[in-house]
Coordinates of C-alpha atoms and ligand atoms in Angstrom, one line a residue:
A142 CA 26.7 -1.0 -29.2
E143 CA 23.4 0.0 -28.4
F144 CA 20.0 -1.3 -30.1
E145 CA 16.7 -0.6 -30.2
G146 CA 14.7 -1.7 -27.1
F147 CA 18.1 -2.8 -25.0
P148 CA 19.7 0.3 -24.1
E149 CA 23.0 0.1 -22.4
T150 CA 23.1 3.4 -20.7
V151 CA 23.0 4.2 -17.1
I152 CA 20.2 7.3 -16.6
K153 CA 21.0 9.9 -14.1
C154 CA 18.2 11.3 -12.3
K155 CA 17.1 12.8 -8.9
A156 CA 15.8 10.7 -6.3
A157 CA 14.7 11.0 -2.7
V158 CA 17.2 8.7 -0.8
A159 CA 16.6 7.9 2.9
W160 CA 20.2 7.4 4.1
E161 CA 19.4 6.2 7.6
P162 CA 16.4 5.8 9.6
N163 CA 14.9 8.6 11.6
K164 CA 16.0 11.1 9.1
P165 CA 14.8 13.6 6.6
L166 CA 15.5 11.9 2.9
V167 CA 17.9 13.6 0.7
I168 CA 17.0 14.6 -2.8
E169 CA 20.1 13.1 -4.6
E170 CA 21.3 12.7 -8.3
I171 CA 21.5 8.7 -8.4
E172 CA 22.6 6.2 -11.3
V173 CA 19.8 3.9 -12.4
A174 CA 21.4 0.8 -14.4
P175 CA 19.8 -0.5 -17.8
P176 CA 17.5 -3.2 -17.5
Q177 CA 18.6 -6.5 -17.5
A178 CA 17.2 -9.7 -18.6
N179 CA 13.2 -9.6 -17.7
E180 CA 13.0 -5.9 -16.4
V181 CA 11.5 -2.9 -17.0
R182 CA 12.7 0.7 -16.5
I183 CA 10.1 3.0 -15.8
K184 CA 10.2 7.1 -15.8
I185 CA 7.7 7.4 -12.7
V186 CA 5.3 10.2 -13.1
A187 CA 3.5 10.5 -9.9
T188 CA 3.6 8.9 -6.6
G189 CA 1.7 8.6 -3.4
V190 CA 3.6 8.4 0.1
C191 CA 1.9 5.9 2.3
H192 CA 2.1 5.0 6.1
T193 CA 4.3 1.6 4.9
D194 CA 6.8 4.5 3.8
L195 CA 7.0 6.1 7.2
Y196 CA 6.5 2.7 9.1
H197 CA 10.2 1.7 7.3
L198 CA 11.7 5.2 8.1
F199 CA 10.8 5.6 11.9
E200 CA 9.0 2.5 13.2
G201 CA 10.7 -0.5 11.8
M202 CA 14.2 1.0 11.0
H203 CA 15.5 -2.2 10.0
K204 CA 19.2 -1.9 9.6
D205 CA 19.8 -4.0 6.5
G206 CA 16.7 -1.8 4.9
F207 CA 18.9 1.4 4.6
P208 CA 20.1 3.4 2.6
A209 CA 17.3 3.0 0.2
V210 CA 14.9 5.1 -2.1
L211 CA 11.4 4.7 -0.3
G212 CA 7.9 5.4 -2.2
H213 CA 5.8 1.7 -3.6
E214 CA 2.4 3.6 -4.7
G215 CA 3.8 5.0 -8.1
A216 CA 2.6 5.2 -11.6
G217 CA 4.5 6.0 -15.0
I218 CA 5.7 5.0 -18.3
V219 CA 7.8 2.5 -19.5
E220 CA 11.2 4.1 -21.1
S221 CA 13.0 1.0 -21.9
V222 CA 12.8 -3.0 -21.6
G223 CA 15.7 -5.5 -21.1
P224 CA 16.0 -8.8 -22.9
G225 CA 13.4 -11.3 -23.0
V226 CA 10.6 -8.5 -22.2
I227 CA 7.7 -9.0 -24.9
E228 CA 4.8 -7.8 -22.9
F229 CA 6.1 -4.2 -22.5
Q230 CA 7.1 -1.6 -24.7
P231 CA 8.8 2.0 -24.4
G232 CA 5.4 4.1 -23.8
D233 CA 3.3 1.9 -21.9
K234 CA 1.3 3.4 -18.9
V235 CA 2.3 1.3 -16.0
I236 CA 2.4 0.5 -12.2
P237 CA 5.3 -0.9 -10.4
L238 CA 3.9 -3.9 -7.9
F239 CA 5.3 -4.6 -4.6
I240 CA 4.4 -8.0 -5.1
Y241 CA 5.3 -10.1 -8.1
Q242 CA 3.1 -12.1 -9.8
C243 CA 4.8 -14.7 -12.1
R244 CA 1.7 -16.5 -12.6
E245 CA 3.9 -20.0 -12.3
C246 CA 4.5 -20.8 -9.0
R247 CA 1.9 -22.7 -6.6
F248 CA 0.9 -19.6 -4.8
C249 CA -0.1 -18.0 -8.2
K250 CA -1.5 -21.1 -9.7
S251 CA -3.9 -21.2 -6.6
P252 CA -6.9 -19.0 -6.5
K253 CA -6.6 -19.0 -2.7
T254 CA -3.7 -15.9 -2.4
N255 CA -1.8 -13.3 -4.4
Q256 CA 1.7 -14.1 -2.4
C257 CA 3.7 -15.3 -5.1
E258 CA 6.9 -16.7 -3.8
K259 CA 8.8 -14.6 -5.9
G260 CA 10.6 -11.4 -5.6
W261 CA 11.8 -9.3 -2.4
A262 CA 8.7 -10.1 -0.6
A263 CA 9.2 -13.7 -0.6
D264 CA 11.4 -13.6 2.3
R265 CA 12.7 -10.2 3.3
Y266 CA 9.3 -8.8 5.0
D267 CA 11.2 -7.8 8.0
V268 CA 13.9 -5.7 5.6
M269 CA 11.4 -4.7 2.9
A270 CA 13.6 -4.0 0.4
S271 CA 15.1 -6.2 -2.4
A272 CA 18.4 -7.3 -1.9
E273 CA 19.4 -6.7 -5.6
S274 CA 19.3 -3.2 -6.5
R275 CA 19.9 -1.2 -9.9
F276 CA 20.5 2.3 -8.1
T277 CA 23.8 3.7 -6.8
C278 CA 25.0 7.0 -5.5
K279 CA 28.3 8.6 -4.7
G280 CA 29.4 4.6 -5.1
K281 CA 27.0 3.2 -2.7
K282 CA 24.3 0.6 -3.6
I283 CA 20.8 2.1 -2.5
L284 CA 18.1 -0.4 -1.9
Q285 CA 14.9 -0.5 -3.4
F286 CA 12.2 0.0 -0.7
M287 CA 9.6 -3.2 -1.4
G288 CA 11.2 -3.6 -4.9
T289 CA 9.7 -0.9 -6.3
S290 CA 11.3 2.7 -5.1
T291 CA 8.6 5.1 -6.4
F292 CA 10.4 8.1 -4.7
S293 CA 12.7 8.5 -7.6
E294 CA 12.4 9.7 -11.6
Y295 CA 13.5 6.2 -12.6
T296 CA 13.3 2.8 -11.7
V297 CA 13.9 -0.9 -12.5
V298 CA 11.3 -3.4 -11.6
N299 CA 11.2 -7.2 -12.7
Q300 CA 8.2 -7.7 -15.4
M301 CA 6.7 -10.1 -12.8
A302 CA 6.2 -6.7 -10.7
V303 CA 4.7 -4.3 -13.3
A304 CA 0.8 -4.1 -14.5
K305 CA 0.3 -2.6 -17.8
I306 CA -2.7 -0.3 -17.5
D307 CA -5.0 1.6 -19.4
P308 CA -3.7 4.5 -21.8
T309 CA -6.0 6.8 -20.7
A310 CA -5.4 6.1 -17.1
P311 CA -4.3 9.4 -15.2
L312 CA -1.1 8.6 -13.7
D313 CA -1.5 11.1 -10.9
K314 CA -4.7 9.4 -9.4
V315 CA -4.1 5.9 -10.4
C316 CA -0.9 6.1 -8.8
L317 CA -2.9 5.1 -5.3
L318 CA -3.7 1.4 -6.7
G319 CA -0.3 0.7 -6.4
C320 CA -0.9 0.3 -2.8
G321 CA -3.4 1.7 -0.3
V322 CA -6.6 1.8 -2.1
C323 CA -6.0 -2.1 -3.6
T324 CA -5.0 -2.6 -0.2
G325 CA -8.2 -1.8 1.6
Y326 CA -10.8 -2.1 -0.8
G327 CA -9.7 -5.6 -1.7
A328 CA -9.2 -6.6 2.7
A329 CA -12.9 -5.5 2.5
V330 CA -14.0 -7.3 -0.6
N331 CA -11.4 -10.3 -1.1
T332 CA -10.4 -10.8 2.2
A333 CA -13.2 -10.1 4.6
K334 CA -15.6 -11.1 2.3
V335 CA -18.0 -8.7 3.2
E336 CA -21.6 -9.6 2.9
P337 CA -24.7 -7.7 1.5
G338 CA -26.8 -6.5 4.8
S339 CA -23.9 -6.9 7.0
T340 CA -22.6 -4.3 10.1
C341 CA -18.6 -3.7 9.6
A342 CA -16.4 -1.5 11.4
V343 CA -13.4 -0.3 10.1
F344 CA -10.5 1.0 12.5
G345 CA -8.0 3.9 11.3
L346 CA -9.4 6.2 8.6
G347 CA -6.1 6.6 6.0
A348 CA -6.4 5.8 2.5
V349 CA -6.4 2.2 3.7
G350 CA -9.3 2.6 6.0
L351 CA -11.0 4.7 3.9
A352 CA -10.5 2.1 0.9
A353 CA -11.6 -0.4 3.3
V354 CA -14.7 1.9 3.5
M355 CA -15.8 2.0 -0.1
G356 CA -14.9 -1.7 -0.2
C357 CA -17.3 -2.5 2.1
K358 CA -19.8 -0.5 1.1
A359 CA -19.4 -1.8 -2.7
A360 CA -20.4 -5.2 -1.1
G361 CA -23.3 -4.1 0.5
A362 CA -22.7 -3.4 4.1
K363 CA -25.6 -1.7 5.6
K364 CA -23.7 -0.2 8.5
I365 CA -20.1 0.9 8.7
I366 CA -18.7 2.2 11.5
A367 CA -15.8 4.4 11.1
V368 CA -13.5 4.4 14.0
D369 CA -10.4 6.9 14.4
I370 CA -9.1 8.9 17.1
N371 CA -8.7 11.7 14.9
P372 CA -12.5 13.1 14.3
E373 CA -11.3 14.9 11.3
K374 CA -11.4 11.8 9.4
F375 CA -15.0 11.2 9.7
E376 CA -16.3 13.7 7.2
K377 CA -14.0 11.7 4.6
A378 CA -15.4 8.8 5.7
K379 CA -18.9 9.7 5.0
V380 CA -17.7 10.4 1.4
F381 CA -16.7 6.6 1.2
G382 CA -19.7 5.0 2.3
A383 CA -19.4 5.2 6.3
T384 CA -22.7 5.2 8.5
D385 CA -21.6 5.6 11.9
F386 CA -18.7 7.3 13.7
L387 CA -16.7 6.5 16.5
N388 CA -14.0 7.8 18.5
P389 CA -12.4 5.9 21.0
K390 CA -11.3 9.1 23.0
D391 CA -14.8 10.1 23.6
H392 CA -15.5 6.8 25.8
S393 CA -14.2 5.6 28.7
K394 CA -15.1 2.1 27.9
P395 CA -12.9 0.0 25.6
I396 CA -14.2 0.6 22.2
S397 CA -15.0 -3.1 21.5
Q398 CA -17.7 -3.2 24.3
V399 CA -19.0 0.0 22.9
L400 CA -19.2 -1.2 19.4
S401 CA -20.6 -4.6 21.0
K402 CA -23.6 -2.7 22.8
M403 CA -24.3 -0.6 19.4
T404 CA -24.6 -3.5 17.1
N405 CA -26.3 -5.9 19.6
G406 CA -23.5 -8.3 20.5
G407 CA -20.6 -7.4 17.8
V408 CA -19.9 -6.4 14.1
D409 CA -20.0 -9.0 11.3
F410 CA -16.6 -7.7 9.9
S411 CA -13.5 -5.8 11.7
L412 CA -11.0 -4.2 9.5
E413 CA -7.6 -2.8 11.4
C414 CA -6.0 -0.3 9.1
V415 CA -3.7 1.3 11.7
G416 CA -0.6 -1.0 12.5
N417 CA -1.3 -0.9 15.9
V418 CA -1.5 -4.3 18.3
G419 CA -3.7 -2.9 20.6
V420 CA -6.1 -1.9 17.8
M421 CA -5.5 -4.9 15.9
R422 CA -7.0 -6.7 19.3
S423 CA -9.8 -4.4 20.1
A424 CA -10.9 -5.0 16.2
L425 CA -11.4 -8.8 17.0
E426 CA -12.9 -8.4 20.1
S427 CA -15.1 -6.0 18.2
C428 CA -16.8 -8.8 16.0
V429 CA -19.7 -10.6 17.1
K430 CA -19.1 -14.0 18.6
G431 CA -20.3 -17.1 16.1
W432 CA -19.0 -15.7 12.7
G433 CA -17.1 -12.5 13.0
V434 CA -14.2 -12.2 10.8
S435 CA -11.6 -9.7 11.5
V436 CA -8.6 -8.5 9.2
L437 CA -5.5 -7.1 10.0
V438 CA -4.5 -4.6 7.1
G439 CA -2.4 -2.0 9.3
W440 CA 1.3 -2.8 8.7
T441 CA 3.9 -3.7 11.8
D442 CA 6.5 -6.4 13.0
L443 CA 7.6 -5.0 16.0
Y444 CA 5.1 -6.8 18.6
D445 CA 3.1 -9.6 19.0
V446 CA -0.4 -9.6 18.7
A447 CA -2.4 -11.1 21.2
T448 CA -6.3 -12.2 22.2
R449 CA -7.8 -14.6 24.5
P450 CA -8.3 -18.0 23.1
I451 CA -11.9 -18.1 24.0
Q452 CA -12.4 -15.2 21.2
L453 CA -11.6 -17.8 18.9
I454 CA -13.2 -20.7 20.3
A455 CA -16.1 -18.7 20.4
G456 CA -16.2 -19.0 16.5
R457 CA -14.5 -15.2 15.6
T458 CA -12.1 -15.8 12.7
W459 CA -8.7 -13.6 12.3
K460 CA -7.4 -13.1 9.1
G461 CA -4.6 -10.6 7.5
S462 CA -4.2 -9.1 3.9
L463 CA -1.5 -8.1 1.8
F464 CA -2.2 -5.9 -1.0
G465 CA -5.8 -5.9 -0.5
G466 CA -5.8 -10.0 -1.7
F467 CA -5.4 -8.9 -5.3
K468 CA -3.5 -11.0 -7.7
S469 CA -1.0 -7.9 -8.1
K470 CA -1.1 -8.1 -12.1
D471 CA -4.2 -9.3 -12.8
G472 CA -5.7 -6.9 -9.9
V473 CA -4.5 -3.3 -10.7
P474 CA -5.5 -2.9 -14.4
Q475 CA -9.2 -4.3 -13.2
M476 CA -9.3 -1.6 -10.6
V477 CA -7.9 1.1 -13.1
K478 CA -10.7 0.4 -15.2
A479 CA -13.4 0.2 -12.3
Y480 CA -11.9 3.9 -11.6
L481 CA -12.5 5.0 -15.5
D482 CA -16.1 3.3 -14.9
K483 CA -16.7 5.2 -12.1
K484 CA -17.1 2.4 -10.1
V485 CA -14.1 3.2 -7.8
K486 CA -13.3 6.8 -6.0
L487 CA -9.8 8.2 -6.1
D488 CA -9.8 11.9 -6.7
E489 CA -11.3 12.0 -3.0
F490 CA -8.3 10.3 -1.2
V491 CA -6.0 12.9 -2.6
T492 CA -6.2 15.7 -0.3
H493 CA -2.7 17.5 -1.5
N494 CA -0.2 17.9 -4.9
M495 CA 3.4 18.3 -4.4
T496 CA 6.6 17.4 -6.2
L497 CA 8.9 14.9 -5.2
A498 CA 11.4 17.7 -4.1
Q499 CA 8.5 18.5 -1.3
V500 CA 8.8 14.6 -0.2
N501 CA 9.8 15.2 3.4
D502 CA 6.9 17.8 3.7
A503 CA 4.4 15.3 2.5
I504 CA 5.9 12.5 4.9
E505 CA 5.7 15.3 8.0
L506 CA 1.5 15.8 6.8
M507 CA 1.0 12.1 7.3
K508 CA 2.9 11.7 10.7
H509 CA 0.8 14.7 11.9
G510 CA -2.2 13.2 10.5
E511 CA -3.2 16.3 8.3
C512 CA -3.7 14.4 4.8
I513 CA -5.3 11.2 3.3
R514 CA -2.9 11.2 0.5
T515 CA -0.1 13.5 -0.7
V516 CA 0.4 12.9 -4.3
L517 CA 4.1 13.6 -5.5
S518 CA 4.6 14.4 -9.3
V519 CA 7.9 13.2 -10.0
S520 CA 8.7 13.7 -13.6
P521 CA 6.9 15.6 -16.0
Q522 CA 4.9 13.1 -18.2
Ligands
NAD172 P1 -2.4 6.9 7.7 O1 -1.5 7.4 8.5 O2 -2.8 7.5 6.8 O3 -3.8 6.3 8.7 C1 -3.6 5.9 9.7 C2 -5.0 6.3 10.5 O4 -5.6 5.7 11.8 C3 -5.1 7.6 11.1 O5 -6.3 8.2 10.5 C4 -4.6 8.1 12.3 O6 -5.4 9.1 13.0 C5 -5.9 6.4 13.0 N1 -5.1 6.2 13.9 C6 -4.3 6.0 14.7 N2 -4.1 5.3 16.0 C7 -5.5 4.9 16.3 C8 -6.1 4.1 17.0 N3 -5.7 3.8 18.3 N4 -7.5 4.2 16.8 C9 -7.9 4.1 15.6 N5 -7.4 5.1 14.6 C10 -6.2 5.4 14.9 O7 -2.0 5.4 7.1 P2 -2.6 4.7 5.6 O8 -1.6 5.0 4.7 O9 -3.5 4.7 5.7 O10 -1.9 2.9 6.1 C11 -2.6 2.7 7.2 C12 -2.0 1.2 7.5 O11 -2.0 0.2 6.6 C13 -0.4 1.2 7.9 O12 0.1 0.5 9.2 C14 0.4 1.0 6.8 O13 1.5 0.5 7.0 C15 -0.7 -0.4 6.5 N6 -0.6 -0.5 5.1 C16 -0.7 -2.1 4.7 C17 -0.6 -2.5 3.5 C18 -1.1 -3.9 3.6 O14 -0.6 -4.6 2.2 N7 -1.0 -4.9 4.3 C19 -0.7 -1.7 2.4 C20 -0.4 -0.4 2.8 C21 -0.5 0.0 4.0
ZN173 ZN1 1.6 1.2 1.2

């Protein structure tokens, strides 16, 4: 028998299924199982399309990561909860999180990291999907990309991977806090710890890089150099606080030398928001010796990253950042509040609005550098 709050019904709904790498997604009817103990079933209202979705589909192509429902930058409304869930109720506005915050493991207890040891990310970084899934389609198990799968009208996630947010928040904007904007902003503020009066360089001006620019500005940087091979991104970068613009294609010298010359020896902070190991090296080598800090934000697991040891011996620091260093369950509601208080921008990232049925068009736009963020409306609210 079904009793209030613990449904036993399977939901049939639409989702965009990635059956195999390098192929368009297919809108299918999938079955979404009821939430089990400590799980929450969420009606996804809106989702952004992030480059990490494209990475999995076209670049990483991990064989154990398909078939899957992609999407990890969404927002929605709790539909039902499983046994043991007291924090959430049907009707709550939430953002699913691709890293857990269990609050109990040694990583959660340390202020030094956001890398909870629970959840898919604990040991399946390379596969990028949870081993378990609540989705089936045509009799096959469909994986949940990054444990979330927001390209679906409904999804099920563990309560440790859900943030309850302000009920007045517009879901078609705050969905961007589920990944890209927290990632870039936090990489500057939490990981690089950009200082007032400093000089920064941000490589790659997608949503992640633009959010990093916004973070540098919020931290009080005085010079923020925006670097991209697509000069059409510069106008947007200005909106978020960039002061200078560099297209590596306009220079015959390596971009690290150009930056070093522009800044009397290199920048204090650099952030790589592309996902290219060559750019990662340039970003590090663009930093000033002695104290320069470079942060890897772009996602890739395909090649080694390299530099000459002297670059680090000379006093540079090389770091990486996952989800901007934000402890997910704590950080996301705070960033939603910062948006509602007009302390961080979100609307300016949205260049296109589409529906879930148009997800392949949204992917094409990003592939060709023609959008910052496309927000897909998934279910009616
Ligand atoms: P995007 O595709 O919208 O933006 C990438 C930008 O990089 C584009 O503007 C492109 O023109 C620019 N670019 C490409 N090659 C370049 C080069 N050689 N030099 C300078 N700029 C170059 O992507 P996005 O959604 O903003 O994501 C950016 C990266 O961040 C991706 O690698 C994504 O997977 C990664 N990411 C990481 C995390 C994390 O937690 N670390 C989270 C989200 C996304
Ligand atoms: Zn992402």
